[in-house]
Amino acid sequence: MPNTILYDDGTHRNVMLEDFDAGGFAVQANQHVIVHGKEGMILDPGGHKVYNRVLTATFGILGGAQLRHIFLSHQDPDIVAAVNGWLMTTDADAHLSQLWTRFVAHFGLDHLVEDRLKAIPDSGKLLNLGGVNLPVIPAHFLHSEGNFQLYDPVSKILYTGDLGASLGAPYLQVEDFDQHLRYMEGFHRRIMASNRVMVAWANMVSPLDIEMIVPQHGAYFKGKDMVDRFIRWCSGLQCGVDLIVPTFKLPVA
Ligand code: FE
């Protein structure tokens, strides 16, 4: 499928890359590029199996713009594994939770580029892209302990990383929320940390003006009704430590 333009006003563009599936056993992951004027950024660029294709596609989308930022929502391999390549081939800074910068170095971070891997404090920060400030907002324990989402105030897209992720849905955009639950419910019950943190997230993002919620795996949610529906579903979900205790039994032969 071709790249999907999520937003384009002539100056500002949000592009979801063609489905560069890592193939077979590897989990499907979305990559996103945002361009504002002469600067661009990539979100969660992925691992080695997609590195060459994502890099080529990103440069195609950037056109004459310069890659300024690499946003890494958390430390999972499907997000950060190829970060050394991205830092070696571009002049961009990569941004990752302060919890993970020294762990990600184990993927093989050349000392020439390690000062461009920037730690994000727990409270988040703003990333300037061509004069626009994009808030990096805390979403810890959803699912990673050091986890961030990115809000784009121009397109009004909230990029939620693993929150809202679905596996196996045969479409790009969620049309029927109830039918879509089958693709995301099990994942969220097991991966997200607890209802308490889901409620905290829902309360934090509810005042934001959001037109789309775009996760790192699977389909996106478009329109205020669908966005509200998703946020309400999150705040009502029992997950993680709410449910895991009964599995704490020693395995028997
Ligand atoms: Fe993850």
CSV table of C-alpha atoms and ligand atoms in Angstrom, one decimal:
chain,number,residue,atom,x,y,z
A,1,MET,CA,0.0,0.0,0.0
A,2,PRO,CA,1.2,3.6,-0.6
A,3,ASN,CA,2.2,6.0,2.1
A,4,THR,CA,-0.8,7.4,3.9
A,5,ILE,CA,-1.1,11.2,4.2
A,6,LEU,CA,-2.8,11.8,7.6
A,7,TYR,CA,-2.6,15.6,7.3
A,8,ASP,CA,-1.2,18.1,4.8
A,9,ASP,CA,-1.8,21.9,4.8
A,10,GLY,CA,1.0,22.7,2.4
A,11,THR,CA,3.5,23.6,5.2
A,12,HIS,CA,2.8,20.8,7.6
A,13,ARG,CA,2.6,17.1,6.7
A,14,ASN,CA,2.0,13.9,8.7
A,15,VAL,CA,2.8,10.8,6.7
A,16,MET,CA,2.3,7.2,7.8
A,17,LEU,CA,4.8,5.1,5.9
A,18,GLU,CA,3.9,2.2,3.7
A,19,ASP,CA,3.6,-1.0,5.7
A,20,PHE,CA,7.2,-2.0,6.0
A,21,ASP,CA,6.4,-5.3,7.6
A,22,ALA,CA,9.5,-6.8,9.1
A,23,GLY,CA,8.1,-10.1,7.9
A,24,GLY,CA,6.9,-13.4,9.3
A,25,PHE,CA,7.4,-13.7,13.0
A,26,ALA,CA,8.2,-10.0,13.7
A,27,VAL,CA,5.4,-7.8,14.9
A,28,GLN,CA,3.9,-5.3,12.4
A,29,ALA,CA,4.9,-1.7,13.3
A,30,ASN,CA,4.0,1.7,11.8
A,31,GLN,CA,6.5,4.4,11.2
A,32,HIS,CA,5.5,8.1,11.0
A,33,VAL,CA,7.2,11.2,9.5
A,34,ILE,CA,6.2,14.8,10.3
A,35,VAL,CA,7.5,17.6,8.2
A,36,HIS,CA,7.0,21.3,9.1
A,37,GLY,CA,8.6,23.7,6.6
A,38,LYS,CA,12.2,22.8,6.3
A,39,GLU,CA,12.5,20.4,9.2
A,40,GLY,CA,11.2,16.9,9.7
A,41,MET,CA,11.1,14.1,12.3
A,42,ILE,CA,10.6,10.4,12.4
A,43,LEU,CA,8.7,8.6,15.1
A,44,ASP,CA,9.7,5.1,16.3
A,45,PRO,CA,11.8,4.3,13.2
A,46,GLY,CA,12.1,0.5,13.9
A,47,GLY,CA,14.7,-2.2,13.8
A,48,HIS,CA,17.2,-3.5,11.3
A,49,LYS,CA,14.8,-5.5,9.1
A,50,VAL,CA,13.1,-2.3,8.0
A,51,TYR,CA,15.9,0.2,8.4
A,52,ASN,CA,17.0,0.6,4.7
A,53,ARG,CA,13.4,0.9,3.4
A,54,VAL,CA,12.3,3.3,6.1
A,55,LEU,CA,15.4,5.4,5.7
A,56,THR,CA,14.8,5.6,1.9
A,57,ALA,CA,11.1,6.4,2.3
A,58,THR,CA,11.8,9.0,4.9
A,59,PHE,CA,14.3,10.9,2.7
A,60,GLY,CA,11.7,10.7,-0.1
A,61,ILE,CA,9.0,12.3,2.1
A,62,LEU,CA,11.4,14.9,3.5
A,63,GLY,CA,12.3,16.2,0.0
A,64,GLY,CA,14.5,19.2,0.7
A,65,ALA,CA,13.7,19.3,4.4
A,66,GLN,CA,16.3,18.2,7.0
A,67,LEU,CA,15.7,15.4,9.5
A,68,ARG,CA,15.9,17.2,12.9
A,69,HIS,CA,14.5,14.7,15.4
A,70,ILE,CA,14.1,11.0,15.9
A,71,PHE,CA,11.4,10.4,18.6
A,72,LEU,CA,11.6,7.1,20.4
A,73,SER,CA,8.5,6.4,22.5
A,74,HIS,CA,10.2,3.7,24.5
A,75,GLN,CA,13.0,1.1,24.5
A,76,ASP,CA,11.5,-1.9,22.6
A,77,PRO,CA,13.5,-3.3,19.7
A,78,ASP,CA,10.8,-2.7,17.1
A,79,ILE,CA,11.4,1.0,17.9
A,80,VAL,CA,15.0,1.6,18.8
A,81,ALA,CA,17.1,-1.3,17.4
A,82,ALA,CA,18.4,0.6,14.4
A,83,VAL,CA,18.9,4.0,16.1
A,84,ASN,CA,22.7,3.9,15.6
A,85,GLY,CA,22.2,3.7,11.8
A,86,TRP,CA,19.8,6.7,12.0
A,87,LEU,CA,22.2,8.8,14.0
A,88,MET,CA,25.2,7.8,11.7
A,89,THR,CA,23.4,8.7,8.5
A,90,THR,CA,21.6,11.9,9.6
A,91,ASP,CA,22.4,14.9,11.7
A,92,ALA,CA,19.2,14.5,13.8
A,93,ASP,CA,18.9,14.2,17.6
A,94,ALA,CA,17.2,11.1,19.0
A,95,HIS,CA,15.0,11.5,22.1
A,96,LEU,CA,14.3,8.7,24.5
A,97,SER,CA,13.3,8.4,28.2
A,98,GLN,CA,16.2,9.0,30.6
A,99,LEU,CA,15.5,5.5,31.9
A,100,TRP,CA,16.6,3.9,28.7
A,101,THR,CA,19.4,5.8,27.1
A,102,ARG,CA,22.2,3.7,28.7
A,103,PHE,CA,20.4,0.5,27.9
A,104,VAL,CA,19.8,1.3,24.3
A,105,ALA,CA,23.6,1.8,24.0
A,106,HIS,CA,23.8,-2.0,24.1
A,107,PHE,CA,22.2,-2.2,20.6
A,108,GLY,CA,25.6,-0.8,19.5
A,109,LEU,CA,25.8,3.0,19.7
A,110,ASP,CA,28.9,4.5,18.1
A,111,HIS,CA,30.7,6.9,20.5
A,112,LEU,CA,30.6,9.5,17.7
A,113,VAL,CA,26.8,9.8,18.0
A,114,GLU,CA,26.1,9.0,21.6
A,115,ASP,CA,25.9,12.7,22.5
A,116,ARG,CA,23.0,13.0,20.1
A,117,LEU,CA,20.9,10.5,22.0
A,118,LYS,CA,19.0,12.9,24.3
A,119,ALA,CA,17.4,11.9,27.5
A,120,ILE,CA,13.7,12.9,28.0
A,121,PRO,CA,13.0,13.7,31.7
A,122,ASP,CA,10.0,11.9,33.3
A,123,SER,CA,7.9,15.1,33.0
A,124,GLY,CA,8.4,15.3,29.2
A,125,LYS,CA,9.6,18.2,27.1
A,126,LEU,CA,8.9,20.2,23.9
A,127,LEU,CA,10.4,19.4,20.6
A,128,ASN,CA,10.8,22.3,18.2
A,129,LEU,CA,10.2,21.4,14.6
A,130,GLY,CA,10.6,24.3,12.1
A,131,GLY,CA,9.2,26.8,14.7
A,132,VAL,CA,6.4,24.7,16.0
A,133,ASN,CA,6.6,23.1,19.5
A,134,LEU,CA,5.4,19.5,19.8
A,135,PRO,CA,4.8,18.4,23.3
A,136,VAL,CA,6.3,15.0,24.3
A,137,ILE,CA,3.9,13.9,27.0
A,138,PRO,CA,4.4,11.4,29.8
A,139,ALA,CA,2.7,8.0,29.4
A,140,HIS,CA,4.8,5.9,31.7
A,141,PHE,CA,3.7,2.3,32.3
A,142,LEU,CA,1.6,2.4,29.1
A,143,HIS,CA,3.3,0.0,28.7
A,144,SER,CA,7.0,0.8,29.3
A,145,GLU,CA,8.2,2.3,32.6
A,146,GLY,CA,9.8,5.1,30.7
A,147,ASN,CA,7.3,5.9,27.9
A,148,PHE,CA,6.2,9.0,26.0
A,149,GLN,CA,3.6,10.0,23.5
A,150,LEU,CA,3.8,12.9,21.0
A,151,TYR,CA,1.1,15.5,20.4
A,152,ASP,CA,1.1,17.5,17.2
A,153,PRO,CA,-0.9,20.7,17.8
A,154,VAL,CA,-1.0,21.5,14.0
A,155,SER,CA,-2.6,18.2,12.7
A,156,LYS,CA,-4.1,17.5,16.2
A,157,ILE,CA,-2.8,14.0,16.0
A,158,LEU,CA,-1.8,12.2,19.3
A,159,TYR,CA,0.8,9.6,18.6
A,160,THR,CA,0.2,7.0,21.3
A,161,GLY,CA,2.9,4.4,20.8
A,162,ASP,CA,1.7,1.0,22.1
A,163,LEU,CA,-1.4,2.5,23.6
A,164,GLY,CA,-4.2,1.8,21.1
A,165,ALA,CA,-2.1,-0.7,19.2
A,166,SER,CA,-4.0,-3.5,17.4
A,167,LEU,CA,-2.6,-6.7,15.9
A,168,GLY,CA,-4.0,-8.3,12.8
A,169,ALA,CA,-6.8,-5.8,11.9
A,170,PRO,CA,-7.2,-5.9,8.1
A,171,TYR,CA,-7.7,-2.1,7.7
A,172,LEU,CA,-5.8,1.2,8.4
A,173,GLN,CA,-8.6,3.2,10.0
A,174,VAL,CA,-11.0,2.0,12.7
A,175,GLU,CA,-14.6,2.3,11.5
A,176,ASP,CA,-16.4,0.2,14.1
A,177,PHE,CA,-15.0,0.5,17.6
A,178,ASP,CA,-16.8,-2.5,19.0
A,179,GLN,CA,-15.7,-4.8,16.2
A,180,HIS,CA,-12.2,-3.5,16.6
A,181,LEU,CA,-11.9,-4.5,20.3
A,182,ARG,CA,-11.1,-8.1,19.3
A,183,TYR,CA,-7.7,-6.8,17.9
A,184,MET,CA,-6.6,-4.8,20.8
A,185,GLU,CA,-8.3,-6.0,24.0
A,186,GLY,CA,-6.0,-8.9,24.9
A,187,PHE,CA,-2.9,-6.9,24.1
A,188,HIS,CA,-3.9,-4.0,26.4
A,189,ARG,CA,-5.1,-6.3,29.2
A,190,ARG,CA,-1.6,-7.9,29.4
A,191,ILE,CA,0.7,-5.1,28.4
A,192,MET,CA,-0.7,-2.0,30.0
A,193,ALA,CA,0.3,-1.6,33.7
A,194,SER,CA,-3.0,-0.9,35.5
A,195,ASN,CA,-6.3,0.8,35.4
A,196,ARG,CA,-5.0,3.5,37.7
A,197,VAL,CA,-2.5,4.6,35.2
A,198,MET,CA,-5.0,4.3,32.3
A,199,VAL,CA,-7.3,6.7,34.2
A,200,ALA,CA,-4.4,9.1,34.9
A,201,TRP,CA,-3.6,9.1,31.1
A,202,ALA,CA,-7.3,9.6,30.2
A,203,ASN,CA,-7.6,12.6,32.6
A,204,MET,CA,-4.4,14.2,31.2
A,205,VAL,CA,-5.3,13.9,27.5
A,206,SER,CA,-9.1,14.6,27.7
A,207,PRO,CA,-8.6,18.5,27.5
A,208,LEU,CA,-6.4,18.2,24.4
A,209,ASP,CA,-7.9,19.0,21.0
A,210,ILE,CA,-7.4,15.6,19.3
A,211,GLU,CA,-8.6,14.7,15.8
A,212,MET,CA,-6.7,11.4,15.5
A,213,ILE,CA,-5.1,8.8,17.8
A,214,VAL,CA,-2.4,7.0,15.9
A,215,PRO,CA,-0.7,4.1,17.6
A,216,GLN,CA,2.6,2.4,16.6
A,217,HIS,CA,0.9,-0.9,15.6
A,218,GLY,CA,-2.2,-1.4,13.6
A,219,ALA,CA,-5.1,0.9,12.8
A,220,TYR,CA,-5.7,4.5,13.8
A,221,PHE,CA,-8.8,6.3,15.3
A,222,LYS,CA,-10.1,9.3,13.5
A,223,GLY,CA,-12.7,11.9,14.5
A,224,LYS,CA,-13.7,13.3,17.9
A,225,ASP,CA,-16.3,10.6,18.5
A,226,MET,CA,-13.8,7.8,17.9
A,227,VAL,CA,-11.1,9.6,19.9
A,228,ASP,CA,-13.6,10.0,22.9
A,229,ARG,CA,-14.7,6.4,22.6
A,230,PHE,CA,-11.1,5.2,22.8
A,231,ILE,CA,-10.2,7.4,25.8
A,232,ARG,CA,-13.3,6.2,27.6
A,233,TRP,CA,-12.5,2.6,26.9
A,234,CYS,CA,-9.0,3.1,28.3
A,235,SER,CA,-10.2,4.7,31.5
A,236,GLY,CA,-12.6,1.7,32.1
A,237,LEU,CA,-10.1,-1.1,31.3
A,238,GLN,CA,-8.8,-3.5,33.9
A,239,CYS,CA,-5.3,-4.5,32.9
A,240,GLY,CA,-1.8,-5.4,34.0
A,241,VAL,CA,-1.4,-5.7,37.7
A,242,ASP,CA,-5.2,-5.6,38.1
A,243,LEU,CA,-5.4,-9.0,36.5
A,244,ILE,CA,-2.0,-10.7,36.7
A,245,VAL,CA,-1.9,-12.0,40.3
A,246,PRO,CA,-3.8,-15.3,39.7
A,247,THR,CA,-1.1,-16.4,37.3
A,248,PHE,CA,1.5,-16.3,40.1
A,249,LYS,CA,1.7,-20.0,40.7
A,250,LEU,CA,4.7,-22.2,40.5
A,251,PRO,CA,4.7,-24.4,37.3
A,252,VAL,CA,4.1,-28.1,38.0
A,253,ALA,CA,5.2,-31.1,36.0
B,1,FE,FE,6.5,-1.8,23.2
